[in-house]
Coordinates of C-alpha atoms in Angstrom, one line a residue:
Chain A
X1 CA 0.0 0.0 0.0
X2 CA 2.6 2.5 1.0
X3 CA 4.9 1.7 -1.9
X4 CA 2.0 2.1 -4.3
X5 CA 1.2 5.5 -2.8
X6 CA 4.9 6.5 -3.2
X7 CA 4.7 5.6 -6.9
X8 CA 1.6 7.7 -7.5
X9 CA 2.4 10.9 -5.7
X10 CA 4.6 12.3 -8.5
X11 CA 2.7 14.9 -10.5
X12 CA 3.7 14.2 -14.1
X13 CA 2.7 17.6 -15.6
X14 CA 5.0 19.6 -13.4
X15 CA 8.8 20.1 -13.8
X16 CA 11.2 19.9 -10.9
X17 CA 11.3 23.7 -10.6
X18 CA 7.6 24.0 -9.9
X19 CA 7.2 20.9 -7.7
X20 CA 8.1 20.0 -4.2
X21 CA 10.7 17.4 -3.2
X22 CA 9.2 13.9 -2.7
X23 CA 9.8 14.0 1.0
X24 CA 7.9 17.3 1.4
X25 CA 5.1 15.9 -0.8
X26 CA 4.9 12.8 1.4
X27 CA 4.8 14.8 4.6
X28 CA 2.0 17.2 3.3
X29 CA -0.1 14.3 2.1
X30 CA 0.4 12.4 5.4
X31 CA -0.5 15.6 7.4
X32 CA -3.6 16.3 5.4
X33 CA -4.8 12.7 5.5
X34 CA -4.2 12.5 9.3
X35 CA -6.2 15.7 9.8
X36 CA -9.1 14.3 7.7
X37 CA -8.9 11.0 9.4
X38 CA -9.1 12.5 12.9
X39 CA -11.9 15.0 12.0
X40 CA -14.0 13.1 9.4
X41 CA -13.4 9.4 9.1
X42 CA -13.1 8.5 12.8
X43 CA -16.3 10.4 13.9
X44 CA -18.2 8.8 11.0
X45 CA -17.0 5.3 11.9
X46 CA -17.9 6.0 15.5
X47 CA -21.5 6.4 14.6
X48 CA -21.7 2.9 13.1
X49 CA -19.5 1.3 15.7
X50 CA -21.6 2.6 18.6
X51 CA -24.8 1.8 16.8
X52 CA -23.9 -1.9 16.3
X53 CA -21.9 -2.4 19.5
X54 CA -24.8 -4.0 21.3
X55 CA -25.6 -6.3 18.4
X56 CA -27.9 -6.2 15.4
X57 CA -31.0 -7.2 17.4
X58 CA -30.8 -4.0 19.6
X59 CA -30.1 -2.0 16.4
X60 CA -33.2 -3.0 14.6
X61 CA -35.4 -2.9 17.7
X62 CA -34.4 0.7 18.2
X63 CA -35.4 1.5 14.6
X64 CA -38.8 -0.3 14.9
X65 CA -39.8 1.4 18.1
X66 CA -43.1 3.4 17.9
X67 CA -41.5 6.8 18.6
X68 CA -38.6 6.2 16.2
X69 CA -41.1 5.4 13.4
X70 CA -43.2 8.5 14.1
X71 CA -39.9 10.6 14.1
X72 CA -39.0 9.1 10.7
X73 CA -42.5 9.9 9.4
X74 CA -42.4 13.5 10.7
X75 CA -38.9 14.0 9.1
X76 CA -40.2 12.8 5.8
X77 CA -43.3 15.0 6.0
X78 CA -41.2 18.1 6.8
X79 CA -38.9 17.4 3.9
X80 CA -41.7 16.5 1.5
X81 CA -43.3 20.0 2.0
X82 CA -40.2 22.3 2.4
X83 CA -38.1 20.9 -0.4
X84 CA -40.8 21.3 -3.2
X85 CA -41.7 24.7 -1.8
X86 CA -38.1 25.9 -2.0
X87 CA -37.8 24.2 -5.4
X88 CA -40.6 26.3 -6.9
X89 CA -39.2 29.4 -5.3
X90 CA -35.8 28.6 -6.6
X91 CA -37.0 28.3 -10.2
X92 CA -39.1 31.5 -9.9
X93 CA -36.2 33.5 -8.4
X94 CA -33.7 32.2 -10.9
X95 CA -36.0 33.0 -13.8
X96 CA -36.5 36.6 -12.6
X97 CA -32.8 37.2 -11.8
X98 CA -31.1 35.3 -14.6
X99 CA -33.4 36.3 -17.5
X100 CA -34.0 40.0 -16.8
X101 CA -32.0 43.1 -15.9
X102 CA -33.8 45.1 -13.2
X103 CA -33.1 47.5 -10.3
X104 CA -32.1 46.1 -6.9
X105 CA -31.0 42.7 -8.3
X106 CA -27.8 42.3 -6.3
X107 CA -29.7 43.3 -3.1
X108 CA -32.3 40.6 -3.9
X109 CA -29.5 38.0 -4.4
X110 CA -28.0 38.9 -1.0
X111 CA -31.4 38.7 0.7
X112 CA -32.0 35.2 -0.7
X113 CA -28.7 34.1 0.9
X114 CA -29.7 35.6 4.3
X115 CA -31.0 32.3 5.9
X116 CA -27.5 30.9 5.6
X117 CA -26.1 33.7 7.7
X118 CA -28.7 33.2 10.5
X119 CA -28.0 30.8 13.4
X120 CA -30.4 27.8 13.3
X121 CA -31.5 28.7 16.8
X122 CA -32.5 32.2 15.7
X123 CA -34.3 30.6 12.7
X124 CA -36.6 28.9 15.1
X125 CA -36.8 31.8 17.5
X126 CA -38.3 34.2 14.8
X127 CA -41.3 31.9 14.3
X128 CA -41.8 31.6 18.1
X129 CA -41.8 35.5 18.2
X130 CA -44.5 35.5 15.5
X131 CA -46.7 32.5 16.3
X132 CA -45.8 31.5 20.0
X133 CA -48.2 32.1 22.9
X134 CA -46.6 35.5 23.6
X135 CA -46.0 36.2 19.9
X136 CA -47.6 38.7 17.5
X137 CA -50.3 36.3 16.2
X138 CA -50.3 34.2 19.4
X139 CA -53.6 35.4 20.9
X140 CA -55.4 35.3 17.5
X141 CA -54.2 31.8 16.9
X142 CA -55.2 30.6 20.3
X143 CA -58.7 32.1 19.9
X144 CA -59.1 30.2 16.7
X145 CA -57.5 27.0 18.1
X146 CA -54.7 26.9 15.6
X147 CA -51.4 25.5 16.7
X148 CA -48.2 26.4 14.8
X149 CA -45.5 26.4 17.5
X150 CA -44.9 23.0 19.2
X151 CA -46.8 21.4 16.3
X152 CA -46.1 20.2 12.8
X153 CA -46.6 23.5 10.9
X154 CA -43.9 25.2 13.0
X155 CA -41.5 22.4 12.2
X156 CA -42.3 22.7 8.5
X157 CA -41.8 26.5 8.6
X158 CA -38.5 26.3 10.4
X159 CA -37.2 23.6 8.0
X160 CA -38.3 25.8 5.0
X161 CA -36.4 28.8 6.4
X162 CA -33.1 27.0 6.9
X163 CA -33.2 25.3 3.5
X164 CA -34.6 28.4 1.7
X165 CA -31.5 29.4 -0.4
X166 CA -30.3 25.9 -1.6
X167 CA -32.1 25.5 -5.0
X168 CA -32.0 29.2 -5.8
X169 CA -28.3 29.7 -5.3
X170 CA -27.5 26.7 -7.5
X171 CA -29.9 27.8 -10.3
X172 CA -29.1 31.5 -10.4
X173 CA -25.4 31.4 -11.5
X174 CA -26.1 28.4 -13.8
X175 CA -29.0 30.2 -15.6
X176 CA -27.0 33.4 -15.8
X177 CA -24.1 31.6 -17.4
X178 CA -26.4 29.9 -19.9
X179 CA -27.9 33.2 -21.1
X180 CA -31.3 33.7 -22.6
X181 CA -30.7 32.9 -26.3
X182 CA -32.5 29.5 -26.2
X183 CA -35.5 31.0 -24.4
X184 CA -35.7 34.0 -26.8
X185 CA -35.6 31.7 -29.8
X186 CA -38.4 29.6 -28.3
X187 CA -40.6 32.6 -27.6
X188 CA -40.0 34.1 -31.1
X189 CA -41.0 30.7 -32.6
X190 CA -44.3 31.0 -30.8
X191 CA -43.9 29.1 -27.5
X192 CA -45.7 30.4 -24.5
X193 CA -43.9 31.3 -21.3
X194 CA -44.7 28.0 -19.6
X195 CA -43.8 25.9 -22.6
X196 CA -40.4 27.7 -22.7
X197 CA -39.9 27.0 -19.1
X198 CA -40.8 23.3 -19.3
X199 CA -39.2 22.4 -22.7
X200 CA -36.2 24.7 -22.8
X201 CA -35.1 26.1 -19.5
X202 CA -35.7 23.2 -17.1
X203 CA -34.1 20.6 -19.4
X204 CA -31.1 22.9 -19.7
X205 CA -30.6 23.2 -15.9
X206 CA -31.7 19.7 -14.8
X207 CA -28.4 18.7 -13.2
X208 CA -28.0 22.0 -11.3
X209 CA -31.6 21.6 -10.2
X210 CA -31.0 18.1 -9.0
X211 CA -27.9 19.2 -7.2
X212 CA -29.7 21.9 -5.3
X213 CA -32.6 19.5 -4.4
X214 CA -30.1 16.9 -3.0
X215 CA -28.4 19.5 -0.8
X216 CA -31.8 21.0 0.2
X217 CA -33.2 17.6 1.2
X218 CA -30.1 16.6 3.3
X219 CA -30.3 19.8 5.3
X220 CA -34.1 19.5 5.6
X221 CA -33.9 16.0 7.1
X222 CA -31.0 16.7 9.3
X223 CA -31.9 20.1 10.7
X224 CA -31.6 20.2 14.5
X225 CA -31.3 23.7 16.1
X226 CA -34.2 25.5 14.3
X227 CA -36.6 22.5 14.7
X228 CA -35.6 22.0 18.3
X229 CA -36.8 25.5 19.2
X230 CA -40.2 25.2 17.6
X231 CA -40.9 21.5 18.3
X232 CA -41.7 21.3 22.0
X233 CA -40.2 17.8 22.0
X234 CA -43.4 15.9 22.4
X235 CA -42.5 12.2 21.9
X236 CA -44.3 10.5 19.1
X237 CA -45.9 13.8 18.0
X238 CA -43.4 16.6 17.2
X239 CA -40.1 14.8 17.2
X240 CA -38.1 14.6 14.0
X241 CA -35.2 12.1 13.7
X242 CA -32.4 14.4 14.9
X243 CA -34.6 15.4 17.9
X244 CA -35.3 11.7 18.6
X245 CA -31.5 11.1 18.6
X246 CA -31.1 13.9 21.2
X247 CA -33.9 12.5 23.5
X248 CA -32.5 8.9 23.4
X249 CA -29.0 10.2 24.0
X250 CA -30.0 12.3 27.0
X251 CA -31.8 9.3 28.5
X252 CA -28.4 7.4 28.2
X253 CA -29.9 5.0 25.7
X254 CA -26.7 5.3 23.6
X255 CA -27.2 2.2 21.5
X256 CA -30.7 3.4 20.3
X257 CA -29.5 7.0 19.9
X258 CA -26.6 5.9 17.6
X259 CA -28.9 3.4 15.8
X260 CA -31.2 6.3 14.7
X261 CA -28.1 8.5 14.1
X262 CA -26.7 5.8 11.8
X263 CA -29.8 6.1 9.6
X264 CA -29.1 9.8 9.3
X265 CA -25.4 9.1 8.6
X266 CA -26.4 6.7 5.9
X267 CA -28.5 9.5 4.4
X268 CA -25.5 11.7 4.5
X269 CA -23.4 9.1 2.7
X270 CA -26.1 8.7 0.0
X271 CA -26.2 12.5 -0.3
X272 CA -22.5 12.6 -0.9
X273 CA -22.6 9.8 -3.4
X274 CA -25.5 11.4 -5.3
X275 CA -23.7 14.8 -5.2
X276 CA -20.5 13.3 -6.6
X277 CA -22.5 11.6 -9.3
X278 CA -24.3 14.8 -10.3
X279 CA -21.0 16.8 -10.2
X280 CA -19.4 14.2 -12.5
X281 CA -22.4 14.4 -15.0
X282 CA -22.7 18.1 -14.6
X283 CA -19.0 18.7 -15.3
X284 CA -19.1 16.4 -18.2
X285 CA -22.1 18.1 -19.7
X286 CA -20.7 21.6 -19.2
X287 CA -17.5 20.5 -20.9
X288 CA -19.4 19.2 -24.0
X289 CA -21.5 22.4 -24.0
X290 CA -18.4 24.5 -24.1
X291 CA -16.9 22.4 -26.8
X292 CA -20.0 22.8 -28.9
X293 CA -19.9 26.5 -28.5
X294 CA -16.2 26.6 -29.5
X295 CA -16.8 24.6 -32.7
Chain B
X1 CA -47.7 42.7 -13.0
X2 CA -46.8 44.8 -16.0
X3 CA -46.3 47.5 -13.4
X4 CA -43.2 45.7 -12.1
X5 CA -42.0 45.4 -15.7
X6 CA -42.4 49.1 -16.4
X7 CA -40.8 50.3 -13.2
X8 CA -38.0 47.9 -12.5
X9 CA -36.7 46.6 -15.8
X10 CA -33.6 48.4 -17.0
X11 CA -33.4 46.5 -20.3
X12 CA -36.2 45.4 -22.5
X13 CA -36.7 41.6 -22.9
X14 CA -39.0 39.5 -25.1
X15 CA -39.3 36.9 -22.5
X16 CA -42.6 36.7 -20.5
X17 CA -43.1 36.0 -16.8
X18 CA -41.0 38.7 -15.2
X19 CA -43.9 40.1 -13.1
X20 CA -45.0 36.7 -12.0
X21 CA -41.6 35.3 -11.2
X22 CA -40.4 38.4 -9.4
X23 CA -43.7 38.9 -7.6
X24 CA -43.7 35.3 -6.3
X25 CA -40.0 35.6 -5.3
X26 CA -40.7 38.8 -3.3
X27 CA -43.9 37.4 -1.7
X28 CA -42.3 34.1 -0.7
X29 CA -39.1 35.9 0.5
X30 CA -41.1 38.3 2.5
X31 CA -43.4 35.7 4.1
X32 CA -40.7 33.1 5.0
X33 CA -37.6 35.2 5.6
X34 CA -38.0 39.0 5.9
X35 CA -41.1 39.5 8.0
X36 CA -40.2 36.8 10.5
X37 CA -36.6 38.2 10.8
X38 CA -37.8 41.7 11.2
X39 CA -39.9 40.5 14.1
X40 CA -36.8 40.2 16.2
X41 CA -35.8 43.8 15.6
X42 CA -39.3 45.1 16.3
X43 CA -39.4 43.1 19.5
X44 CA -36.1 44.6 20.7
X45 CA -37.3 48.1 19.6
X46 CA -40.2 47.8 21.9
X47 CA -37.9 46.9 24.8
X48 CA -36.1 50.2 24.8
X49 CA -32.4 50.8 24.7
X50 CA -31.6 50.6 28.5
X51 CA -33.5 47.3 28.9
X52 CA -31.7 45.9 25.8
X53 CA -28.3 47.0 27.1
X54 CA -28.9 45.4 30.5
X55 CA -30.1 42.2 28.9
X56 CA -27.0 41.8 26.7
X57 CA -24.4 42.9 29.3
X58 CA -25.1 40.5 32.1
X59 CA -22.0 38.5 33.0
X60 CA -23.6 35.3 31.8
X61 CA -24.5 36.7 28.4
X62 CA -21.1 38.3 27.9
X63 CA -19.3 35.0 28.9
X64 CA -21.3 33.1 26.4
X65 CA -20.6 35.6 23.6
X66 CA -16.9 35.6 24.4
X67 CA -16.8 31.8 24.4
X68 CA -18.8 31.6 21.1
X69 CA -16.5 34.1 19.3
X70 CA -13.3 32.8 20.9
X71 CA -14.0 29.2 20.0
X72 CA -15.2 30.1 16.5
X73 CA -12.1 32.2 15.8
X74 CA -9.8 29.3 16.9
X75 CA -11.8 26.7 14.9
X76 CA -11.9 28.9 11.8
X77 CA -8.1 29.5 12.1
X78 CA -7.4 25.8 12.4
X79 CA -9.6 25.3 9.3
X80 CA -7.7 28.0 7.4
X81 CA -4.4 26.2 7.9
X82 CA -5.6 22.6 7.4
X83 CA -8.1 23.6 4.8
X84 CA -5.4 25.2 2.7
X85 CA -3.3 22.1 3.2
X86 CA -6.1 19.7 2.2
X87 CA -6.9 21.8 -0.9
X88 CA -3.2 21.9 -1.8
X89 CA -2.8 18.2 -1.5
X90 CA -6.0 17.5 -3.5
X91 CA -5.1 19.9 -6.3
X92 CA -1.4 19.3 -6.6
X93 CA -0.6 15.7 -5.8
X94 CA -2.2 12.4 -6.9
X95 CA -2.5 9.5 -4.5
X96 CA -4.7 6.5 -4.2
X97 CA -8.2 7.2 -3.0
X98 CA -8.0 10.9 -3.8
X99 CA -11.4 11.2 -5.4
X100 CA -13.0 9.4 -2.4
X101 CA -11.2 11.8 0.0
X102 CA -12.3 14.7 -2.1
X103 CA -16.0 13.6 -1.9
X104 CA -15.7 13.1 1.9
X105 CA -14.6 16.7 2.5
X106 CA -18.3 17.7 2.2
X107 CA -19.3 15.3 4.9
X108 CA -19.9 18.0 7.5
X109 CA -22.3 19.7 5.1
X110 CA -24.3 16.4 4.7
X111 CA -24.1 14.9 8.2
X112 CA -26.8 16.2 10.5
X113 CA -25.3 18.3 13.2
X114 CA -26.8 16.3 16.1
X115 CA -25.2 13.1 14.7
X116 CA -21.8 14.8 14.5
X117 CA -22.4 16.1 18.1
X118 CA -23.0 12.7 19.7
X119 CA -20.3 11.0 17.6
X120 CA -17.6 13.6 18.7
X121 CA -18.8 13.4 22.3
X122 CA -18.5 9.6 22.3
X123 CA -15.0 9.9 20.9
X124 CA -13.7 12.6 23.2
X125 CA -15.4 11.6 26.5
X126 CA -13.2 10.3 29.2
X127 CA -14.0 6.7 28.3
X128 CA -14.0 7.3 24.5
X129 CA -11.6 6.2 21.9
X130 CA -9.6 9.4 21.7
X131 CA -10.6 10.9 25.1
X132 CA -9.2 7.9 27.0
X133 CA -5.9 8.3 25.3
X134 CA -5.7 12.0 26.2
X135 CA -6.8 11.6 29.8
X136 CA -3.4 10.4 31.1
X137 CA -1.9 13.6 29.9
X138 CA -4.4 15.7 31.8
X139 CA -6.2 16.8 28.6
X140 CA -9.9 16.9 28.9
X141 CA -11.8 17.7 25.6
X142 CA -15.4 16.7 26.1
X143 CA -17.5 19.0 28.3
X144 CA -14.9 21.8 28.1
X145 CA -14.3 24.8 25.8
X146 CA -11.7 22.6 24.0
X147 CA -14.5 20.2 23.0
X148 CA -16.6 23.1 21.6
X149 CA -13.6 24.1 19.4
X150 CA -13.3 20.5 18.1
X151 CA -17.0 20.4 17.1
X152 CA -16.7 23.8 15.4
X153 CA -13.6 22.7 13.5
X154 CA -15.6 19.7 12.3
X155 CA -18.5 21.7 10.9
X156 CA -16.3 24.4 9.4
X157 CA -14.0 22.0 7.6
X158 CA -15.4 22.1 4.1
X159 CA -15.5 25.9 3.7
X160 CA -11.8 26.7 3.3
X161 CA -11.1 23.6 1.2
X162 CA -14.0 24.4 -1.2
X163 CA -13.2 28.1 -1.6
X164 CA -9.4 27.6 -2.1
X165 CA -9.6 24.5 -4.3
X166 CA -10.9 26.1 -7.5
X167 CA -8.5 29.1 -7.3
X168 CA -5.6 26.8 -6.8
X169 CA -6.7 24.8 -9.8
X170 CA -6.8 27.9 -12.0
X171 CA -3.4 29.1 -10.9
X172 CA -1.1 29.2 -13.9
X173 CA 2.1 27.2 -13.8
X174 CA 3.9 29.9 -15.7
X175 CA 3.8 32.2 -12.7
X176 CA 5.6 29.7 -10.6
X177 CA 8.1 28.9 -13.5
X178 CA 8.8 32.6 -13.8
X179 CA 9.5 32.7 -10.0
X180 CA 11.8 29.7 -10.2
X181 CA 13.6 31.2 -13.2
X182 CA 14.2 34.4 -11.2
X183 CA 15.8 32.3 -8.5
X184 CA 13.1 31.8 -5.9
X185 CA 13.0 28.6 -4.1
X186 CA 9.7 26.7 -3.5
X187 CA 9.0 28.3 -0.1
X188 CA 9.7 31.8 -1.5
X189 CA 7.4 31.1 -4.5
X190 CA 4.7 29.9 -2.2
X191 CA 5.0 32.9 0.1
X192 CA 5.4 35.6 -2.6
X193 CA 3.5 34.2 -5.6
X194 CA 1.0 31.5 -4.6
X195 CA -0.2 32.8 -1.2
X196 CA -1.1 36.4 -2.5
X197 CA -3.0 34.8 -5.4
X198 CA -5.2 32.6 -3.1
X199 CA -5.4 35.1 -0.2
X200 CA -8.9 36.4 -1.1
X201 CA -10.3 32.9 -1.4
X202 CA -8.6 31.8 1.8
X203 CA -10.0 34.8 3.7
X204 CA -13.5 34.2 2.2
X205 CA -13.3 30.5 3.4
X206 CA -12.1 31.6 6.8
X207 CA -15.0 34.1 7.1
X208 CA -17.6 31.5 6.0
X209 CA -16.3 29.0 8.5
X210 CA -16.3 31.7 11.2
X211 CA -19.9 32.8 10.4
X212 CA -21.1 29.1 10.4
X213 CA -19.3 28.4 13.7
X214 CA -20.8 31.4 15.5
X215 CA -24.3 30.3 14.8
X216 CA -23.7 26.6 15.3
X217 CA -25.8 24.7 17.9
X218 CA -26.5 21.0 17.1
X219 CA -22.9 19.7 17.1
X220 CA -21.9 21.8 20.1
X221 CA -24.5 21.2 22.7
X222 CA -23.6 17.5 23.3
X223 CA -19.9 18.0 23.7
X224 CA -20.0 21.4 25.5
X225 CA -21.2 20.4 28.9
X226 CA -23.2 23.6 28.9
X227 CA -22.1 25.0 32.2
X228 CA -23.1 28.7 32.6
X229 CA -20.0 31.1 32.5
X230 CA -17.7 28.3 31.4
X231 CA -19.0 26.2 28.5
X232 CA -22.3 27.8 27.5
X233 CA -22.5 29.1 24.0
X234 CA -24.7 32.0 23.0
X235 CA -27.2 30.0 20.9
X236 CA -27.8 27.7 23.8
X237 CA -28.4 30.6 26.1
X238 CA -31.1 31.8 23.7
X239 CA -32.8 28.5 24.1
X240 CA -32.4 28.5 27.9
X241 CA -34.0 32.0 28.0
X242 CA -36.9 30.8 25.8
X243 CA -37.5 27.9 28.0
X244 CA -37.8 30.3 30.9
X245 CA -40.3 32.4 28.9
X246 CA -37.8 35.3 28.9
X247 CA -38.6 36.2 25.3
X248 CA -37.1 39.7 25.6
X249 CA -33.8 38.3 26.9
X250 CA -33.6 35.7 24.2
X251 CA -34.5 38.2 21.5
X252 CA -31.8 40.7 22.7
X253 CA -29.0 38.0 22.4
X254 CA -30.5 37.0 19.0
X255 CA -30.3 40.6 17.7
X256 CA -26.6 40.9 18.8
X257 CA -25.8 37.7 17.0
X258 CA -27.8 38.8 13.9
X259 CA -26.0 42.1 13.6
X260 CA -22.6 40.3 13.8
X261 CA -23.8 37.7 11.3
X262 CA -24.9 40.4 8.8
X263 CA -21.6 42.2 9.3
X264 CA -19.8 39.0 8.4
X265 CA -22.1 38.5 5.4
X266 CA -21.2 42.0 4.2
X267 CA -17.5 41.2 4.7
X268 CA -17.9 38.0 2.6
X269 CA -19.6 39.9 -0.2
X270 CA -16.9 42.5 -0.2
X271 CA -14.2 39.8 -0.3
X272 CA -15.9 38.0 -3.2
X273 CA -16.2 41.3 -5.1
X274 CA -12.5 41.9 -4.4
X275 CA -11.4 38.5 -5.5
X276 CA -13.5 38.5 -8.7
X277 CA -12.0 41.9 -9.6
X278 CA -8.5 40.6 -9.1
X279 CA -9.1 37.5 -11.2
X280 CA -10.7 39.7 -13.9
X281 CA -7.6 41.9 -13.9
X282 CA -5.3 38.9 -14.2
X283 CA -7.2 37.8 -17.3

């Protein structure tokens, strides 16, 4: 293994004057890989090790428990609402920003990114201030017997907030780079706006769209801080998977906590695999597009 | 709808749907983000300045803010050094498993923070795989500020790598060859040619990691120990105050953190503008 690594670390395109001595190269690679091992691979392995330490039986029991199943269900519901909502928004925002020149555009782009700059805890807090018992709409909601905070709608809202920019920020630069020539040709040939969107724009950006949706979904299913503030932690009712992990962990039920955590870790691995796959396709397609333009 | 078109468009376009797309964007942005966010500022405005000042200058709040910023600064600095190293190794050298390692750099983005939190706690606790090896030397990581720094380093890891990597890839070999021809050794070339070229990207990555670390909650609460004045971060204090129905106190801390976050966001935008101007000049 080590000998094979040694054979491969030479970078063939560089001459000796712009490359480091082999020993330095070796040291840098070893240092970088040690850092990544310590901070990435060992923690990830710990999740699966701790989950399976008490045996496969305990593992599957923890996942089939009533509260765990309802947590999985709620996580899926929250993602199933927030991801499509942010997808539609992302397409609308990208259409307005990439296809038209208007005043205040750069301000709008900054505002779309805003949720990324806000602490997850504050993302939950803002909805408590609006819809909580002491909030602006609190008394009105109570009078009409509508529950948002400590109920499913609050969880969906908080999830939507923290995943708000994902699709838009993937689509905006991509659609800006592609320009509007295809769409203008379609419109001049008599296509309606919706036809242009469905048959020209969306097929052009499908990989970027998928990329944004994958990242959006991973965050939606894994969000902890924002959801924790608005959930109220009612077992079997308002617990998502990450919150269920916290409850089990705080009850010292480590095997079960890590079992549920391992499902989320698997989701993260699937996300990484899908992301890498899309990047590969995406890069490939972009290269061929550029080649087509050059010829 | 055509009103939007008349008043905002600065260039005519044959494409339809501007009014609908922009109208929907603004409506959704307003309902989900802007109105709820402004609620925090209105809430503090009704508190009055003296009450706000008292709420954010209690020793416990100040200690939590100091800890949050201190730990975040250290974690972002660690990430700046090692992120640059990882980006360098991934761009410049080839080794077995490089593509896999490259894909795994994004793990902290994909792994839910609570999962990272309990995994790091299990590792660094006194009986954990790493914690038990550090214990004999008197180093305690879990349930101390050091543990918080470890968690923040984990979640900020991809930022520097992902901002520096593309810039390093686009760097022209000719520059380094010229430096070598003029008699510079590798270290001098790195310091005087490569580092200035990647500085804006490095600084952007550092600021992104810092901004993320300041707001981080999920990965920290498990490993922190959460003792007031010692290992209690500001986001946790917001939750504690909410649980005690001290909405005003929670909102006051939130406003301080929001102002700092927005300042960092502004800094990131300026940095990106600076670096894009530099690259355009170079071309």
